[in-house]
Amino acid sequence: MAAVEPSRSRLVPMDRVEALALLAKAPFGRVVFSHQALPAIRPVNHLVEASGDIVIRTHTGMALLGRAALSEVVAYEADDLDPVTRTGWSVVVTGTASPVSDPAELARYQAALTSWVEADMEHVVRIRADLVTGYRLVRGGTGS
Amino acid sequence: MAAVEPSRSRLVPMDRVEALALLAKAPFGRVVFSHQALPAIRPVNHLVEASGDIVIRTHTGMALLGRAALSEVVAYEADDLDPVTRTGWSVVVTGTASPVSDPAELARYQAALTSWVEADMEHVVRIRADLVTGYRLVRGGTGS
């Protein structure tokens, strides 16, 4: 029953500061939300504020997230994992997402954050970094 | 107001067959589920069955997903996006996740799918590919 398997990695948790620093340098991430009561996920790019809040730009295809005054709890994930060495990291921020409507803030974010995708309608959404978790996958299985 | 921005990409949807073929070749993906009424996401590796169903191995840290007879709707995402060219693809499978309990099936999946992470408790979970969506990000903004 106990088949021989390749050496596995260990999960090592990281703290909020390290997790947000990695997220800030990541070129993109994935926003996780509910759409019609189903789990939904979309890759987007982002910026990380000094407060740790995440700011993304969304288009019409992203459904709920862009809607007027709606706030909802979402997750935002980025990772950098090497399938060959099975090492790397993953960070998840969980918090309330709400649309940015202040014109000065909107202008600032639109200048600082270029959406990858061409779209007619666009919203800027801020995700409050209420909960920040992250881990590194490091070598060091029982077999080593 | 209309700042000059880098050329953007277009989203081109793909069909189920192409999406599942890309997913089958992806080294890992991310399972999206609910945990304590919050959105949660974890990178894991997977295999894709001929039916399109996704099979993953989970450990205790993955909460809900591993629980006995529980079934819930989850999303499973993989992508390969190039931040420099802003091209690539993303695939999302949405469907019911349920634990695999049949001993013969368990043995087969445990042989075919090596978990990256060392963990004491482990479950094998099958995600039914009820809904498969995918898109390619291709060059061709209005400015080109």
PDB file of C-alpha atoms in Angstrom:
ATOM      1  CA  MET A   1       0.000   0.000   0.000  1.00  0.00           C
ATOM      2  CA  ALA A   2       2.823   2.413   0.901  1.00  0.00           C
ATOM      3  CA  ALA A   3       4.095   3.299  -2.548  1.00  0.00           C
ATOM      4  CA  VAL A   4       7.450   5.032  -2.824  1.00  0.00           C
ATOM      5  CA  GLU A   5       6.802   8.680  -3.558  1.00  0.00           C
ATOM      6  CA  PRO A   6       9.117  11.579  -4.428  1.00  0.00           C
ATOM      7  CA  SER A   7      10.388  13.608  -1.506  1.00  0.00           C
ATOM      8  CA  ARG A   8       7.733  16.034  -0.324  1.00  0.00           C
ATOM      9  CA  SER A   9       7.938  19.618   0.797  1.00  0.00           C
ATOM     10  CA  ARG A  10       6.945  21.222   4.074  1.00  0.00           C
ATOM     11  CA  LEU A  11       4.582  24.161   4.559  1.00  0.00           C
ATOM     12  CA  VAL A  12       6.221  26.947   6.569  1.00  0.00           C
ATOM     13  CA  PRO A  13       3.861  29.795   7.514  1.00  0.00           C
ATOM     14  CA  MET A  14       4.990  33.381   7.037  1.00  0.00           C
ATOM     15  CA  ASP A  15       3.927  36.547   8.826  1.00  0.00           C
ATOM     16  CA  ARG A  16       1.798  39.399   7.497  1.00  0.00           C
ATOM     17  CA  VAL A  17       4.712  41.685   6.662  1.00  0.00           C
ATOM     18  CA  GLU A  18       6.545  39.085   4.600  1.00  0.00           C
ATOM     19  CA  ALA A  19       3.340  37.951   2.902  1.00  0.00           C
ATOM     20  CA  LEU A  20       2.379  41.476   1.830  1.00  0.00           C
ATOM     21  CA  ALA A  21       5.919  42.179   0.608  1.00  0.00           C
ATOM     22  CA  LEU A  22       5.768  39.127  -1.660  1.00  0.00           C
ATOM     23  CA  LEU A  23       2.300  40.077  -2.879  1.00  0.00           C
ATOM     24  CA  ALA A  24       3.473  43.614  -3.679  1.00  0.00           C
ATOM     25  CA  LYS A  25       6.149  42.213  -5.984  1.00  0.00           C
ATOM     26  CA  ALA A  26       3.897  39.639  -7.677  1.00  0.00           C
ATOM     27  CA  PRO A  27       2.933  40.646 -11.229  1.00  0.00           C
ATOM     28  CA  PHE A  28      -0.636  39.409 -10.811  1.00  0.00           C
ATOM     29  CA  GLY A  29      -2.947  37.442  -8.556  1.00  0.00           C
ATOM     30  CA  ARG A  30      -6.405  35.912  -8.464  1.00  0.00           C
ATOM     31  CA  VAL A  31      -9.510  37.369  -6.898  1.00  0.00           C
ATOM     32  CA  VAL A  32     -11.920  34.849  -5.389  1.00  0.00           C
ATOM     33  CA  PHE A  33     -15.555  35.807  -4.913  1.00  0.00           C
ATOM     34  CA  SER A  34     -19.101  34.498  -5.091  1.00  0.00           C
ATOM     35  CA  HIS A  35     -21.118  34.788  -8.258  1.00  0.00           C
ATOM     36  CA  GLN A  36     -24.688  33.544  -8.283  1.00  0.00           C
ATOM     37  CA  ALA A  37     -23.931  31.578  -5.114  1.00  0.00           C
ATOM     38  CA  LEU A  38     -21.048  29.772  -6.818  1.00  0.00           C
ATOM     39  CA  PRO A  39     -17.332  30.178  -6.122  1.00  0.00           C
ATOM     40  CA  ALA A  40     -15.636  32.248  -8.806  1.00  0.00           C
ATOM     41  CA  ILE A  41     -12.020  33.153  -9.482  1.00  0.00           C
ATOM     42  CA  ARG A  42     -10.339  35.516 -11.944  1.00  0.00           C
ATOM     43  CA  PRO A  43      -6.710  36.423 -12.537  1.00  0.00           C
ATOM     44  CA  VAL A  44      -6.121  40.185 -12.324  1.00  0.00           C
ATOM     45  CA  ASN A  45      -3.207  42.463 -11.576  1.00  0.00           C
ATOM     46  CA  HIS A  46      -3.016  44.536  -8.435  1.00  0.00           C
ATOM     47  CA  LEU A  47      -1.175  47.005  -6.309  1.00  0.00           C
ATOM     48  CA  VAL A  48      -0.595  46.831  -2.576  1.00  0.00           C
ATOM     49  CA  GLU A  49      -1.085  49.970  -0.505  1.00  0.00           C
ATOM     50  CA  ALA A  50       1.082  50.877   2.484  1.00  0.00           C
ATOM     51  CA  SER A  51      -1.828  49.766   4.684  1.00  0.00           C
ATOM     52  CA  GLY A  52      -1.709  46.335   3.077  1.00  0.00           C
ATOM     53  CA  ASP A  53      -4.953  46.907   1.182  1.00  0.00           C
ATOM     54  CA  ILE A  54      -5.063  45.449  -2.322  1.00  0.00           C
ATOM     55  CA  VAL A  55      -6.363  47.504  -5.244  1.00  0.00           C
ATOM     56  CA  ILE A  56      -7.518  45.896  -8.486  1.00  0.00           C
ATOM     57  CA  ARG A  57      -9.267  47.033 -11.647  1.00  0.00           C
ATOM     58  CA  THR A  58     -12.172  44.940 -12.820  1.00  0.00           C
ATOM     59  CA  HIS A  59     -14.325  44.864 -15.913  1.00  0.00           C
ATOM     60  CA  THR A  60     -17.921  43.913 -16.601  1.00  0.00           C
ATOM     61  CA  GLY A  61     -17.099  40.229 -16.866  1.00  0.00           C
ATOM     62  CA  MET A  62     -16.256  40.203 -13.214  1.00  0.00           C
ATOM     63  CA  ALA A  63     -19.865  40.427 -12.196  1.00  0.00           C
ATOM     64  CA  LEU A  64     -20.595  41.220  -8.580  1.00  0.00           C
ATOM     65  CA  LEU A  65     -17.327  42.854  -7.726  1.00  0.00           C
ATOM     66  CA  GLY A  66     -17.943  45.923  -9.795  1.00  0.00           C
ATOM     67  CA  ARG A  67     -21.424  46.680  -8.570  1.00  0.00           C
ATOM     68  CA  ALA A  68     -22.189  50.073  -7.190  1.00  0.00           C
ATOM     69  CA  ALA A  69     -22.123  50.279  -3.421  1.00  0.00           C
ATOM     70  CA  LEU A  70     -21.884  46.575  -2.796  1.00  0.00           C
ATOM     71  CA  SER A  71     -19.319  45.270  -0.364  1.00  0.00           C
ATOM     72  CA  GLU A  72     -18.507  41.626   0.008  1.00  0.00           C
ATOM     73  CA  VAL A  73     -15.768  39.504   1.482  1.00  0.00           C
ATOM     74  CA  VAL A  74     -13.349  38.179  -1.112  1.00  0.00           C
ATOM     75  CA  ALA A  75      -9.996  36.438  -1.124  1.00  0.00           C
ATOM     76  CA  TYR A  76      -6.996  37.506  -3.156  1.00  0.00           C
ATOM     77  CA  GLU A  77      -4.244  35.025  -3.879  1.00  0.00           C
ATOM     78  CA  ALA A  78      -0.834  35.110  -5.512  1.00  0.00           C
ATOM     79  CA  ASP A  79       1.775  32.413  -5.649  1.00  0.00           C
ATOM     80  CA  ASP A  80       5.095  31.529  -7.196  1.00  0.00           C
ATOM     81  CA  LEU A  81       5.506  27.770  -7.172  1.00  0.00           C
ATOM     82  CA  ASP A  82       8.084  25.748  -9.031  1.00  0.00           C
ATOM     83  CA  PRO A  83       6.606  22.424 -10.182  1.00  0.00           C
ATOM     84  CA  VAL A  84      10.060  20.892 -10.610  1.00  0.00           C
ATOM     85  CA  THR A  85      11.497  21.588  -7.175  1.00  0.00           C
ATOM     86  CA  ARG A  86       8.055  21.792  -5.544  1.00  0.00           C
ATOM     87  CA  THR A  87       9.106  24.865  -3.644  1.00  0.00           C
ATOM     88  CA  GLY A  88       7.876  28.449  -3.622  1.00  0.00           C
ATOM     89  CA  TRP A  89       5.265  30.493  -1.835  1.00  0.00           C
ATOM     90  CA  SER A  90       1.563  31.344  -1.731  1.00  0.00           C
ATOM     91  CA  VAL A  91      -0.163  34.301  -0.096  1.00  0.00           C
ATOM     92  CA  VAL A  92      -3.877  34.825   0.540  1.00  0.00           C
ATOM     93  CA  VAL A  93      -5.494  38.079   1.669  1.00  0.00           C
ATOM     94  CA  THR A  94      -9.104  37.872   2.854  1.00  0.00           C
ATOM     95  CA  GLY A  95     -11.204  40.967   3.404  1.00  0.00           C
ATOM     96  CA  THR A  96     -14.034  43.227   2.385  1.00  0.00           C
ATOM     97  CA  ALA A  97     -13.989  44.405  -1.214  1.00  0.00           C
ATOM     98  CA  SER A  98     -15.588  47.713  -2.009  1.00  0.00           C
ATOM     99  CA  PRO A  99     -15.615  49.908  -5.085  1.00  0.00           C
ATOM    100  CA  VAL A 100     -13.505  53.054  -5.109  1.00  0.00           C
ATOM    101  CA  SER A 101     -15.673  56.004  -6.092  1.00  0.00           C
ATOM    102  CA  ASP A 102     -13.738  59.073  -4.990  1.00  0.00           C
ATOM    103  CA  PRO A 103     -12.601  60.768  -8.239  1.00  0.00           C
ATOM    104  CA  ALA A 104      -9.124  61.671  -6.951  1.00  0.00           C
ATOM    105  CA  GLU A 105      -8.521  58.139  -5.704  1.00  0.00           C
ATOM    106  CA  LEU A 106      -9.861  56.706  -8.949  1.00  0.00           C
ATOM    107  CA  ALA A 107      -7.507  58.844 -11.009  1.00  0.00           C
ATOM    108  CA  ARG A 108      -4.553  57.880  -8.860  1.00  0.00           C
ATOM    109  CA  TYR A 109      -5.253  54.153  -9.101  1.00  0.00           C
ATOM    110  CA  GLN A 110      -5.979  54.276 -12.804  1.00  0.00           C
ATOM    111  CA  ALA A 111      -2.606  55.905 -13.352  1.00  0.00           C
ATOM    112  CA  ALA A 112      -0.744  53.473 -11.121  1.00  0.00           C
ATOM    113  CA  LEU A 113      -2.418  50.267 -12.214  1.00  0.00           C
ATOM    114  CA  THR A 114      -2.836  49.315 -15.855  1.00  0.00           C
ATOM    115  CA  SER A 115      -5.434  46.675 -16.582  1.00  0.00           C
ATOM    116  CA  TRP A 116      -4.136  43.911 -18.836  1.00  0.00           C
ATOM    117  CA  VAL A 117      -7.447  43.517 -20.581  1.00  0.00           C
ATOM    118  CA  GLU A 118      -9.215  45.877 -22.901  1.00  0.00           C
ATOM    119  CA  ALA A 119     -12.730  46.517 -21.622  1.00  0.00           C
ATOM    120  CA  ASP A 120     -15.386  49.166 -21.945  1.00  0.00           C
ATOM    121  CA  MET A 121     -16.636  49.314 -18.411  1.00  0.00           C
ATOM    122  CA  GLU A 122     -14.234  49.309 -15.568  1.00  0.00           C
ATOM    123  CA  HIS A 123     -14.269  49.652 -11.823  1.00  0.00           C
ATOM    124  CA  VAL A 124     -11.551  50.047  -9.255  1.00  0.00           C
ATOM    125  CA  VAL A 125     -12.004  47.825  -6.208  1.00  0.00           C
ATOM    126  CA  ARG A 126     -10.185  47.963  -2.894  1.00  0.00           C
ATOM    127  CA  ILE A 127      -9.791  44.802  -0.837  1.00  0.00           C
ATOM    128  CA  ARG A 128      -9.166  45.430   2.846  1.00  0.00           C
ATOM    129  CA  ALA A 129      -6.384  43.201   4.151  1.00  0.00           C
ATOM    130  CA  ASP A 130      -8.312  41.966   7.180  1.00  0.00           C
ATOM    131  CA  LEU A 131      -6.649  38.577   7.205  1.00  0.00           C
ATOM    132  CA  VAL A 132      -3.278  37.867   5.602  1.00  0.00           C
ATOM    133  CA  THR A 133      -1.882  34.347   5.461  1.00  0.00           C
ATOM    134  CA  GLY A 134       1.021  32.909   3.573  1.00  0.00           C
ATOM    135  CA  TYR A 135       3.353  29.979   3.518  1.00  0.00           C
ATOM    136  CA  ARG A 136       6.534  28.842   1.877  1.00  0.00           C
ATOM    137  CA  LEU A 137       6.940  25.376   0.479  1.00  0.00           C
ATOM    138  CA  VAL A 138      10.438  24.246   1.433  1.00  0.00           C
ATOM    139  CA  ARG A 139      12.358  21.047   0.861  1.00  0.00           C
ATOM    140  CA  GLY A 140      12.815  18.641   3.685  1.00  0.00           C
ATOM    141  CA  GLY A 141      10.549  15.620   3.563  1.00  0.00           C
ATOM    142  CA  THR A 142      10.929  12.660   5.890  1.00  0.00           C
ATOM    143  CA  GLY A 143      12.894  10.852   3.225  1.00  0.00           C
ATOM    144  CA  SER A 144      15.733  13.347   3.019  1.00  0.00           C
TER     145      SER A 144
ATOM    146  CA  MET B   1      -8.412  61.966 -18.105  1.00  0.00           C
ATOM    147  CA  ALA B   2      -7.492  59.495 -20.864  1.00  0.00           C
ATOM    148  CA  ALA B   3      -3.953  58.617 -19.902  1.00  0.00           C
ATOM    149  CA  VAL B   4      -1.815  56.784 -22.418  1.00  0.00           C
ATOM    150  CA  GLU B   5      -1.603  53.174 -21.335  1.00  0.00           C
ATOM    151  CA  PRO B   6       0.346  50.192 -22.668  1.00  0.00           C
ATOM    152  CA  SER B   7      -1.387  48.168 -25.335  1.00  0.00           C
ATOM    153  CA  ARG B   8      -3.935  45.868 -23.794  1.00  0.00           C
ATOM    154  CA  SER B   9      -4.872  42.293 -24.544  1.00  0.00           C
ATOM    155  CA  ARG B  10      -8.191  40.794 -25.548  1.00  0.00           C
ATOM    156  CA  LEU B  11     -10.023  37.924 -23.830  1.00  0.00           C
ATOM    157  CA  VAL B  12     -10.827  35.123 -26.263  1.00  0.00           C
ATOM    158  CA  PRO B  13     -13.038  32.374 -24.795  1.00  0.00           C
ATOM    159  CA  MET B  14     -12.127  28.741 -25.407  1.00  0.00           C
ATOM    160  CA  ASP B  15     -14.310  25.630 -25.505  1.00  0.00           C
ATOM    161  CA  ARG B  16     -14.520  22.837 -22.940  1.00  0.00           C
ATOM    162  CA  VAL B  17     -12.241  20.445 -24.828  1.00  0.00           C
ATOM    163  CA  GLU B  18      -9.433  22.957 -25.210  1.00  0.00           C
ATOM    164  CA  ALA B  19      -9.818  24.152 -21.622  1.00  0.00           C
ATOM    165  CA  LEU B  20      -9.597  20.642 -20.170  1.00  0.00           C
ATOM    166  CA  ALA B  21      -6.608  19.808 -22.373  1.00  0.00           C
ATOM    167  CA  LEU B  22      -4.727  22.834 -21.006  1.00  0.00           C
ATOM    168  CA  LEU B  23      -5.715  21.970 -17.452  1.00  0.00           C
ATOM    169  CA  ALA B  24      -4.510  18.381 -17.894  1.00  0.00           C
ATOM    170  CA  LYS B  25      -1.064  19.667 -18.824  1.00  0.00           C
ATOM    171  CA  ALA B  26      -0.859  22.283 -16.045  1.00  0.00           C
ATOM    172  CA  PRO B  27       1.496  21.240 -13.200  1.00  0.00           C
ATOM    173  CA  PHE B  28      -0.837  22.604 -10.529  1.00  0.00           C
ATOM    174  CA  GLY B  29      -3.942  24.682  -9.949  1.00  0.00           C
ATOM    175  CA  ARG B  30      -5.933  26.318  -7.177  1.00  0.00           C
ATOM    176  CA  VAL B  31      -9.033  24.975  -5.490  1.00  0.00           C
ATOM    177  CA  VAL B  32     -11.560  27.603  -4.409  1.00  0.00           C
ATOM    178  CA  PHE B  33     -14.044  26.760  -1.670  1.00  0.00           C
ATOM    179  CA  SER B  34     -15.844  28.182   1.341  1.00  0.00           C
ATOM    180  CA  HIS B  35     -14.388  27.886   4.798  1.00  0.00           C
ATOM    181  CA  GLN B  36     -16.348  29.258   7.746  1.00  0.00           C
ATOM    182  CA  ALA B  37     -18.468  31.256   5.298  1.00  0.00           C
ATOM    183  CA  LEU B  38     -15.380  32.936   3.838  1.00  0.00           C
ATOM    184  CA  PRO B  39     -13.871  32.419   0.407  1.00  0.00           C
ATOM    185  CA  ALA B  40     -10.764  30.254   0.555  1.00  0.00           C
ATOM    186  CA  ILE B  41      -8.189  29.220  -2.022  1.00  0.00           C
ATOM    187  CA  ARG B  42      -5.291  26.772  -1.964  1.00  0.00           C
ATOM    188  CA  PRO B  43      -2.774  25.750  -4.599  1.00  0.00           C
ATOM    189  CA  VAL B  44      -2.736  21.976  -5.147  1.00  0.00           C
ATOM    190  CA  ASN B  45      -1.753  19.613  -7.925  1.00  0.00           C
ATOM    191  CA  HIS B  46      -4.309  17.592  -9.825  1.00  0.00           C
ATOM    192  CA  LEU B  47      -5.072  15.092 -12.512  1.00  0.00           C
ATOM    193  CA  VAL B  48      -7.812  15.327 -15.115  1.00  0.00           C
ATOM    194  CA  GLU B  49      -9.900  12.226 -15.837  1.00  0.00           C
ATOM    195  CA  ALA B  50     -11.148  11.308 -19.306  1.00  0.00           C
ATOM    196  CA  SER B  51     -14.589  12.546 -18.184  1.00  0.00           C
ATOM    197  CA  GLY B  52     -13.088  15.955 -17.432  1.00  0.00           C
ATOM    198  CA  ASP B  53     -13.397  15.451 -13.679  1.00  0.00           C
ATOM    199  CA  ILE B  54     -10.525  16.832 -11.609  1.00  0.00           C
ATOM    200  CA  VAL B  55      -8.926  14.777  -8.845  1.00  0.00           C
ATOM    201  CA  ILE B  56      -6.866  16.371  -6.080  1.00  0.00           C
ATOM    202  CA  ARG B  57      -5.298  15.234  -2.811  1.00  0.00           C
ATOM    203  CA  THR B  58      -5.938  17.397   0.210  1.00  0.00           C
ATOM    204  CA  HIS B  59      -4.635  17.475   3.757  1.00  0.00           C
ATOM    205  CA  THR B  60      -6.101  18.527   7.068  1.00  0.00           C
ATOM    206  CA  GLY B  61      -5.283  22.161   6.479  1.00  0.00           C
ATOM    207  CA  MET B  62      -7.791  22.253   3.696  1.00  0.00           C
ATOM    208  CA  ALA B  63     -10.715  22.135   6.098  1.00  0.00           C
ATOM    209  CA  LEU B  64     -14.107  21.422   4.655  1.00  0.00           C
ATOM    210  CA  LEU B  65     -12.964  19.707   1.511  1.00  0.00           C
ATOM    211  CA  GLY B  66     -11.724  16.628   3.276  1.00  0.00           C
ATOM    212  CA  ARG B  67     -14.754  15.992   5.418  1.00  0.00           C
ATOM    213  CA  ALA B  68     -16.445  12.636   5.314  1.00  0.00           C
ATOM    214  CA  ALA B  69     -19.512  12.513   3.140  1.00  0.00           C
ATOM    215  CA  LEU B  70     -19.750  16.216   2.527  1.00  0.00           C
ATOM    216  CA  SER B  71     -20.245  17.519  -0.992  1.00  0.00           C
ATOM    217  CA  GLU B  72     -19.953  21.143  -1.923  1.00  0.00           C
ATOM    218  CA  VAL B  73     -19.538  23.191  -5.053  1.00  0.00           C
ATOM    219  CA  VAL B  74     -15.999  24.385  -5.598  1.00  0.00           C
ATOM    220  CA  ALA B  75     -14.024  26.029  -8.384  1.00  0.00           C
ATOM    221  CA  TYR B  76     -10.689  24.834  -9.681  1.00  0.00           C
ATOM    222  CA  GLU B  77      -8.448  27.218 -11.577  1.00  0.00           C
ATOM    223  CA  ALA B  78      -5.177  26.976 -13.449  1.00  0.00           C
ATOM    224  CA  ASP B  79      -3.489  29.600 -15.568  1.00  0.00           C
ATOM    225  CA  ASP B  80      -0.306  30.350 -17.441  1.00  0.00           C
ATOM    226  CA  LEU B  81       0.038  34.084 -17.854  1.00  0.00           C
ATOM    227  CA  ASP B  82       3.098  36.016 -18.961  1.00  0.00           C
ATOM    228  CA  PRO B  83       3.313  39.360 -17.163  1.00  0.00           C
ATOM    229  CA  VAL B  84       5.675  40.780 -19.781  1.00  0.00           C
ATOM    230  CA  THR B  85       3.648  40.086 -22.911  1.00  0.00           C
ATOM    231  CA  ARG B  86       0.353  40.021 -20.987  1.00  0.00           C
ATOM    232  CA  THR B  87      -0.728  36.929 -22.872  1.00  0.00           C
ATOM    233  CA  GLY B  88      -1.562  33.404 -21.807  1.00  0.00           C
ATOM    234  CA  TRP B  89      -4.588  31.461 -20.642  1.00  0.00           C
ATOM    235  CA  SER B  90      -6.803  30.752 -17.655  1.00  0.00           C
ATOM    236  CA  VAL B  91      -9.218  27.862 -17.111  1.00  0.00           C
ATOM    237  CA  VAL B  92     -11.866  27.479 -14.396  1.00  0.00           C
ATOM    238  CA  VAL B  93     -13.824  24.300 -13.648  1.00  0.00           C
ATOM    239  CA  THR B  94     -16.834  24.637 -11.363  1.00  0.00           C
ATOM    240  CA  GLY B  95     -18.593  21.624  -9.884  1.00  0.00           C
ATOM    241  CA  THR B  96     -19.415  19.431  -6.946  1.00  0.00           C
ATOM    242  CA  ALA B  97     -16.466  18.183  -4.917  1.00  0.00           C
ATOM    243  CA  SER B  98     -16.833  14.911  -3.085  1.00  0.00           C
ATOM    244  CA  PRO B  99     -14.381  12.658  -1.287  1.00  0.00           C
ATOM    245  CA  VAL B 100     -13.266   9.461  -2.962  1.00  0.00           C
ATOM    246  CA  SER B 101     -13.802   6.551  -0.567  1.00  0.00           C
ATOM    247  CA  ASP B 102     -13.707   3.451  -2.740  1.00  0.00           C
ATOM    248  CA  PRO B 103     -10.441   1.651  -1.802  1.00  0.00           C
ATOM    249  CA  ALA B 104      -9.561   0.668  -5.370  1.00  0.00           C
ATOM    250  CA  GLU B 105     -10.127   4.214  -6.630  1.00  0.00           C
ATOM    251  CA  LEU B 106      -8.159   5.629  -3.710  1.00  0.00           C
ATOM    252  CA  ALA B 107      -5.205   3.373  -4.446  1.00  0.00           C
ATOM    253  CA  ARG B 108      -5.272   4.285  -8.113  1.00  0.00           C
ATOM    254  CA  TYR B 109      -5.342   8.029  -7.453  1.00  0.00           C
ATOM    255  CA  GLN B 110      -2.706   7.864  -4.744  1.00  0.00           C
ATOM    256  CA  ALA B 111      -0.396   6.106  -7.194  1.00  0.00           C
ATOM    257  CA  ALA B 112      -1.113   8.534 -10.040  1.00  0.00           C
ATOM    258  CA  LEU B 113      -1.049  11.775  -8.092  1.00  0.00           C
ATOM    259  CA  THR B 114       1.734  12.692  -5.678  1.00  0.00           C
ATOM    260  CA  SER B 115       0.925  15.388  -3.182  1.00  0.00           C
ATOM    261  CA  TRP B 116       3.607  18.081  -2.999  1.00  0.00           C
ATOM    262  CA  VAL B 117       3.186  18.546   0.698  1.00  0.00           C
ATOM    263  CA  GLU B 118       4.006  16.214   3.520  1.00  0.00           C
ATOM    264  CA  ALA B 119       0.942  15.688   5.696  1.00  0.00           C
ATOM    265  CA  ASP B 120      -0.385  13.123   8.097  1.00  0.00           C
ATOM    266  CA  MET B 121      -4.007  13.066   7.103  1.00  0.00           C
ATOM    267  CA  GLU B 122      -4.967  13.056   3.526  1.00  0.00           C
ATOM    268  CA  HIS B 123      -8.090  12.759   1.421  1.00  0.00           C
ATOM    269  CA  VAL B 124      -8.659  12.324  -2.256  1.00  0.00           C
ATOM    270  CA  VAL B 125     -11.339  14.601  -3.656  1.00  0.00           C
ATOM    271  CA  ARG B 126     -13.023  14.464  -7.043  1.00  0.00           C
ATOM    272  CA  ILE B 127     -14.410  17.654  -8.581  1.00  0.00           C
ATOM    273  CA  ARG B 128     -17.100  17.075 -11.173  1.00  0.00           C
ATOM    274  CA  ALA B 129     -16.524  19.236 -14.236  1.00  0.00           C
ATOM    275  CA  ASP B 130     -20.071  20.584 -14.399  1.00  0.00           C
ATOM    276  CA  LEU B 131     -19.029  23.917 -15.841  1.00  0.00           C
ATOM    277  CA  VAL B 132     -15.778  24.503 -17.714  1.00  0.00           C
ATOM    278  CA  THR B 133     -14.760  27.964 -18.843  1.00  0.00           C
ATOM    279  CA  GLY B 134     -11.511  29.282 -20.190  1.00  0.00           C
ATOM    280  CA  TYR B 135     -10.041  32.130 -22.115  1.00  0.00           C
ATOM    281  CA  ARG B 136      -6.862  33.131 -23.826  1.00  0.00           C
ATOM    282  CA  LEU B 137      -5.365  36.567 -23.423  1.00  0.00           C
ATOM    283  CA  VAL B 138      -4.139  37.582 -26.861  1.00  0.00           C
ATOM    284  CA  ARG B 139      -2.476  40.707 -28.177  1.00  0.00           C
ATOM    285  CA  GLY B 140      -4.523  43.091 -30.225  1.00  0.00           C
ATOM    286  CA  GLY B 141      -5.589  46.223 -28.413  1.00  0.00           C
ATOM    287  CA  THR B 142      -7.208  49.111 -30.213  1.00  0.00           C
ATOM    288  CA  GLY B 143      -3.850  50.820 -30.453  1.00  0.00           C
ATOM    289  CA  SER B 144      -2.114  48.118 -32.507  1.00  0.00           C
TER     290      SER B 144
END
